[in-house]
Tab-separated table of C-alpha atoms in Angstrom:
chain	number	residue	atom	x	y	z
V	1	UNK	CA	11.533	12.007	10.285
V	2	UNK	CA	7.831	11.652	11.083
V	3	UNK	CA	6.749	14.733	9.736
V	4	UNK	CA	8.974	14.451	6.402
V	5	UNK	CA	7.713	10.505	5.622
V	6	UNK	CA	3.959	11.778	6.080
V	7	UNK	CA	4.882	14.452	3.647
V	8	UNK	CA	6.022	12.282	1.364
V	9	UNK	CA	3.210	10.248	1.863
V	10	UNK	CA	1.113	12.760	1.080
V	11	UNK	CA	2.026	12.553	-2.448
V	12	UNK	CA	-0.756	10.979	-3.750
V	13	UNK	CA	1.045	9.031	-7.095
V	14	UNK	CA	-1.884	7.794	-8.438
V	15	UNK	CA	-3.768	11.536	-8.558
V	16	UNK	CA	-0.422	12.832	-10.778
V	17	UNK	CA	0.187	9.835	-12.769
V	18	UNK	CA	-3.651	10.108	-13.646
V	19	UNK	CA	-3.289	13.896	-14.182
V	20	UNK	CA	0.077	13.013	-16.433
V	21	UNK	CA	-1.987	10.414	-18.346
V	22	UNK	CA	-4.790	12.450	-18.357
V	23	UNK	CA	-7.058	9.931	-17.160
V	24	UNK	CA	-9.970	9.924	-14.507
V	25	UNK	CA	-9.594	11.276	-10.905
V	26	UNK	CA	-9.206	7.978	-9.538
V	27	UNK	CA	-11.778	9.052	-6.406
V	28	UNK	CA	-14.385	9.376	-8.289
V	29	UNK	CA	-13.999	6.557	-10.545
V	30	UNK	CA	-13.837	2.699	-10.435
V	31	UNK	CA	-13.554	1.940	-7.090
V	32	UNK	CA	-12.400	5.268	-5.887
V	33	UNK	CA	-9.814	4.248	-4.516
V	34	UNK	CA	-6.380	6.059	-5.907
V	35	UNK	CA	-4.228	3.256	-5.958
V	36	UNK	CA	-2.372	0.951	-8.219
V	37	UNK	CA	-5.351	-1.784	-8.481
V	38	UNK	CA	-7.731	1.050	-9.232
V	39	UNK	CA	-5.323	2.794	-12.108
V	40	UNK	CA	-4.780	-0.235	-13.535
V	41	UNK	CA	-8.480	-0.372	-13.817
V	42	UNK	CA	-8.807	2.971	-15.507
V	43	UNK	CA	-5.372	3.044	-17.270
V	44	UNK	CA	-3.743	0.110	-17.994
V	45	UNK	CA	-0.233	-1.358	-16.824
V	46	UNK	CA	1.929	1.276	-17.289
V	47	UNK	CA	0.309	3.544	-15.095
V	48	UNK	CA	-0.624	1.194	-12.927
V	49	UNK	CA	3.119	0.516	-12.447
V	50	UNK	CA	4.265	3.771	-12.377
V	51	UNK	CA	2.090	4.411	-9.142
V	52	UNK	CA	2.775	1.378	-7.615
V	53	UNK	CA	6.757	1.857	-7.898
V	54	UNK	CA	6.338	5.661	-6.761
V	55	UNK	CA	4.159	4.455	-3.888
V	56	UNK	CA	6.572	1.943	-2.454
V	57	UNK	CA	9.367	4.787	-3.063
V	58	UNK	CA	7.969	6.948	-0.673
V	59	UNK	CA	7.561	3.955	1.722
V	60	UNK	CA	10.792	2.872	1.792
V	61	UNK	CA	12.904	6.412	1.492
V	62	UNK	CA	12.438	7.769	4.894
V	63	UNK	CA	12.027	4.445	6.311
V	64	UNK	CA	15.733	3.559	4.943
V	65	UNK	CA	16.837	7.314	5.483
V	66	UNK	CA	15.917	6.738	9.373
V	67	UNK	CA	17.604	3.432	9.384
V	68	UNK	CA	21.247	4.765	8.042
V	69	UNK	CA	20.231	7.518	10.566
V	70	UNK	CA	20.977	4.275	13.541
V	71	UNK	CA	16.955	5.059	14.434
V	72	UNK	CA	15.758	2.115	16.620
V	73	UNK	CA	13.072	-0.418	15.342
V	74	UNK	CA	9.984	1.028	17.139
V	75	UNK	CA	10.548	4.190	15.926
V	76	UNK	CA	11.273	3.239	12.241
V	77	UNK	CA	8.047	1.322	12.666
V	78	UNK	CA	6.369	4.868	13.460
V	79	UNK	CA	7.944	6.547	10.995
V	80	UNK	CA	6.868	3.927	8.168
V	81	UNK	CA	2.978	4.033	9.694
V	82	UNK	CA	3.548	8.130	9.251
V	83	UNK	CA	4.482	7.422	5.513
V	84	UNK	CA	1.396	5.262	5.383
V	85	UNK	CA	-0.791	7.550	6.872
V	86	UNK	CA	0.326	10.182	4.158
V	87	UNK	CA	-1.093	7.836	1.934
V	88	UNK	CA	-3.695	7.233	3.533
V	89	UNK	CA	-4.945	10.861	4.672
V	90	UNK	CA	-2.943	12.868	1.755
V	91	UNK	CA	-2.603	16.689	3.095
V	92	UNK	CA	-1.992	18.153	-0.341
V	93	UNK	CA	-4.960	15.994	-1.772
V	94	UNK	CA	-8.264	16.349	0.442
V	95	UNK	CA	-7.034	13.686	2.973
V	96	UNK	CA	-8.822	11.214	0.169
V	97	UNK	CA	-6.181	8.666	-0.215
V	98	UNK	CA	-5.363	4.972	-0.581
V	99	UNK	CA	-5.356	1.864	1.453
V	100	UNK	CA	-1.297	2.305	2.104
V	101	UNK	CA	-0.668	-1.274	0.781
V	102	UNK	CA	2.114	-0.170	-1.557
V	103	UNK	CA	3.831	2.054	0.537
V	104	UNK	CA	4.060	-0.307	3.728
V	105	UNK	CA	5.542	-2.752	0.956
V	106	UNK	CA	8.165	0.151	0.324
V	107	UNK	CA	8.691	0.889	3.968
V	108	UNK	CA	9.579	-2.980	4.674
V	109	UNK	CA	11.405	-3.232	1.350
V	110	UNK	CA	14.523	-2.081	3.263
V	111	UNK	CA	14.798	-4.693	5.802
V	112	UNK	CA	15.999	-7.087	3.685
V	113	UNK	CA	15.599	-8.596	0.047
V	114	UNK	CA	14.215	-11.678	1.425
V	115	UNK	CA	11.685	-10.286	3.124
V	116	UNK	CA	10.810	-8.069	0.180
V	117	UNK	CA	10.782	-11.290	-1.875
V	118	UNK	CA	8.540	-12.803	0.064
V	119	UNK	CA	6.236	-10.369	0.287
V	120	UNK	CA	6.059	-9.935	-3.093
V	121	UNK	CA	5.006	-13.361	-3.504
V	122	UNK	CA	3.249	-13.945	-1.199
V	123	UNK	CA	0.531	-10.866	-2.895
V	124	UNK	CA	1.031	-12.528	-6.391
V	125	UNK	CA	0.132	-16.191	-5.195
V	126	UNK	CA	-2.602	-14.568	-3.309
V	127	UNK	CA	-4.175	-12.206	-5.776
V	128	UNK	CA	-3.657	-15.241	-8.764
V	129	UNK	CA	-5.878	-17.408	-6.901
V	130	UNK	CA	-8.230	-15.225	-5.449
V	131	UNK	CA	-8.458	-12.319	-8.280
V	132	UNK	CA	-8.863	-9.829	-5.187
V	133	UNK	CA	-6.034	-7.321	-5.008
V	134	UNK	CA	-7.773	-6.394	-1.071
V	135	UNK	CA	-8.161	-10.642	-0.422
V	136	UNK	CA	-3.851	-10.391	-1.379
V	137	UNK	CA	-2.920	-7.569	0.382
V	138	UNK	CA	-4.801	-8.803	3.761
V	139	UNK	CA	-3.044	-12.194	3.242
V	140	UNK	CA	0.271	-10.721	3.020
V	141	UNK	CA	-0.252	-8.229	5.661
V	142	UNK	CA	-1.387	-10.935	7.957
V	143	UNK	CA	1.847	-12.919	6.582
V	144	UNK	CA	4.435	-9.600	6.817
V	145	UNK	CA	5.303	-10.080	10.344
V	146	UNK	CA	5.708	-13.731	10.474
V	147	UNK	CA	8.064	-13.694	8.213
V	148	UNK	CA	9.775	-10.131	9.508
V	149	UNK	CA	10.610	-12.456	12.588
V	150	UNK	CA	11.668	-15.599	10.489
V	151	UNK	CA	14.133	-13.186	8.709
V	152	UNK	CA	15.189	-10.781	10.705
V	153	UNK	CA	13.093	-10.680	14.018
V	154	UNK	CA	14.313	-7.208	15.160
V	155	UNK	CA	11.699	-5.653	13.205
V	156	UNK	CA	8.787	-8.086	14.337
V	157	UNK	CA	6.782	-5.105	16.027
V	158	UNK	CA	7.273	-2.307	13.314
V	159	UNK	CA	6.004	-4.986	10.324
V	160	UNK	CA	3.101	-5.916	13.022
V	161	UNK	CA	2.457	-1.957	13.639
V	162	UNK	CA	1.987	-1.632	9.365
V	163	UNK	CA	0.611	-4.825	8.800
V	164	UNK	CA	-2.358	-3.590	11.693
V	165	UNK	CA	-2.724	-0.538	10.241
V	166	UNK	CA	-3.424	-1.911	6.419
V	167	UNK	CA	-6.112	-4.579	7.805
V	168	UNK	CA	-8.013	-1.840	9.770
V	169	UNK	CA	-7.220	0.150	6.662
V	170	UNK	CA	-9.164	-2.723	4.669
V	171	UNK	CA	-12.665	-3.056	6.882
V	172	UNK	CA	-14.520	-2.478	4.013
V	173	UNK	CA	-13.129	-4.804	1.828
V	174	UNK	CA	-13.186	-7.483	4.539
V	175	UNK	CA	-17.357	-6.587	4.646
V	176	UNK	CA	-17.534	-6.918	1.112
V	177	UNK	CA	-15.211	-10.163	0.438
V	178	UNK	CA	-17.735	-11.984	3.448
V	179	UNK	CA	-20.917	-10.310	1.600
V	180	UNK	CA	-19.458	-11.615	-1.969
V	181	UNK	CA	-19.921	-8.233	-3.624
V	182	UNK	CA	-15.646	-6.729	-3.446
V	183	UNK	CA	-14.819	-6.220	-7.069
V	184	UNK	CA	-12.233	-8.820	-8.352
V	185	UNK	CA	-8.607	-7.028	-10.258
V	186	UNK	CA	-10.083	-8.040	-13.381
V	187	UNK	CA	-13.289	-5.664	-13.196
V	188	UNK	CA	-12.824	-2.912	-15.584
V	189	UNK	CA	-16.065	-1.194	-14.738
V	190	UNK	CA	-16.873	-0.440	-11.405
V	191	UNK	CA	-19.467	2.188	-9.671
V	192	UNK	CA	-17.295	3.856	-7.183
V	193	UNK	CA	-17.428	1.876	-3.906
């Protein structure tokens, strides 16, 4: 289980929905970052929301898959971070990938529609008020596990594994929110970061 959610992880959405659209390789431009926040950048919505949905998809299959499969919570927790890291370090695209944000969404998606909910909101509050996509998803990745174990605290240490792995994931963006330069969502040009 693993090895199949890092291959699906490895599907980098953003590189085919760009491709489909026939819009710019999303590493080399904006932010060069192929994500959601970046297509939307260099697209529009619909794309944008066609890579977040198929990001969180292949987050939350083989996390749910291993679930029905009676897989303990540690071990869903490593299967999730192997989705992520498919995202992250895509085999079938260059190992270039994203920050994981939408598919550790996915992956925790299945716990419950609460915490999904939550989560959710939690990024929409966050990135209204801030206009940083990065500021949002280190918010609710610092939030995830506190309200994992208000839910359903069983899966405390897997949502603390992902949420870990998405704020060392966003170093860069931390260094660039202190220094005042990280591009708000609302940039539409960008040099690549």
């Amino acid at each position: 289980m693993i090895l199949l959610a890092y291959l699906a992880g490895s599907i980098s959405s953003a590189i085919v929905v760009c491709k489909i659209w026939r819009l710019p390789d999303p590493r080399t431009q904006g932010s060069g970052n192929p994500g959601a926040t970046n297509v939307l950048r260099l697209g529009g919505a619909l794309p944008a929301i066609t890579v977040l949905f198929f990001d969180m998809l292949k987050g939350a299959v083989p996390t749910y898959c291993a679930y029905l499969m009676g897989i303990d919570a540690v071990s869903l927790g490593l299967i999730a971070i192997a989705a992520c890291l498919g995202h992250i370090y895509p085999l079938f695209f260059g190992f270039k990938g994203g920050k994981g944000v939408a598919t550790a969404l996915g992956a925790m998606a299945p716990i419950g529609g609460g915490l999904a909910l939550c989560l959710i909101a939690t990024w929409l509050l966050s990135v209204l008020i801030t206009r940083y996509s990065s500021g949002a998803a280190i918010i609710t990745s610092l939030s995830a596990p506190l309200f994992t174990w208000w839910l359903d605290d069983r899966f405390t240490i897997p949502v603390a594994m992902l949420s870990t792995l998405i704020i060392i994931r966003h170093k860069d963006n931390i260094k660039r929110l202190l220094a005042g330069t990280e591009p708000k969502v609302t940039d539409k040009k960008l040099n690549k970061k």
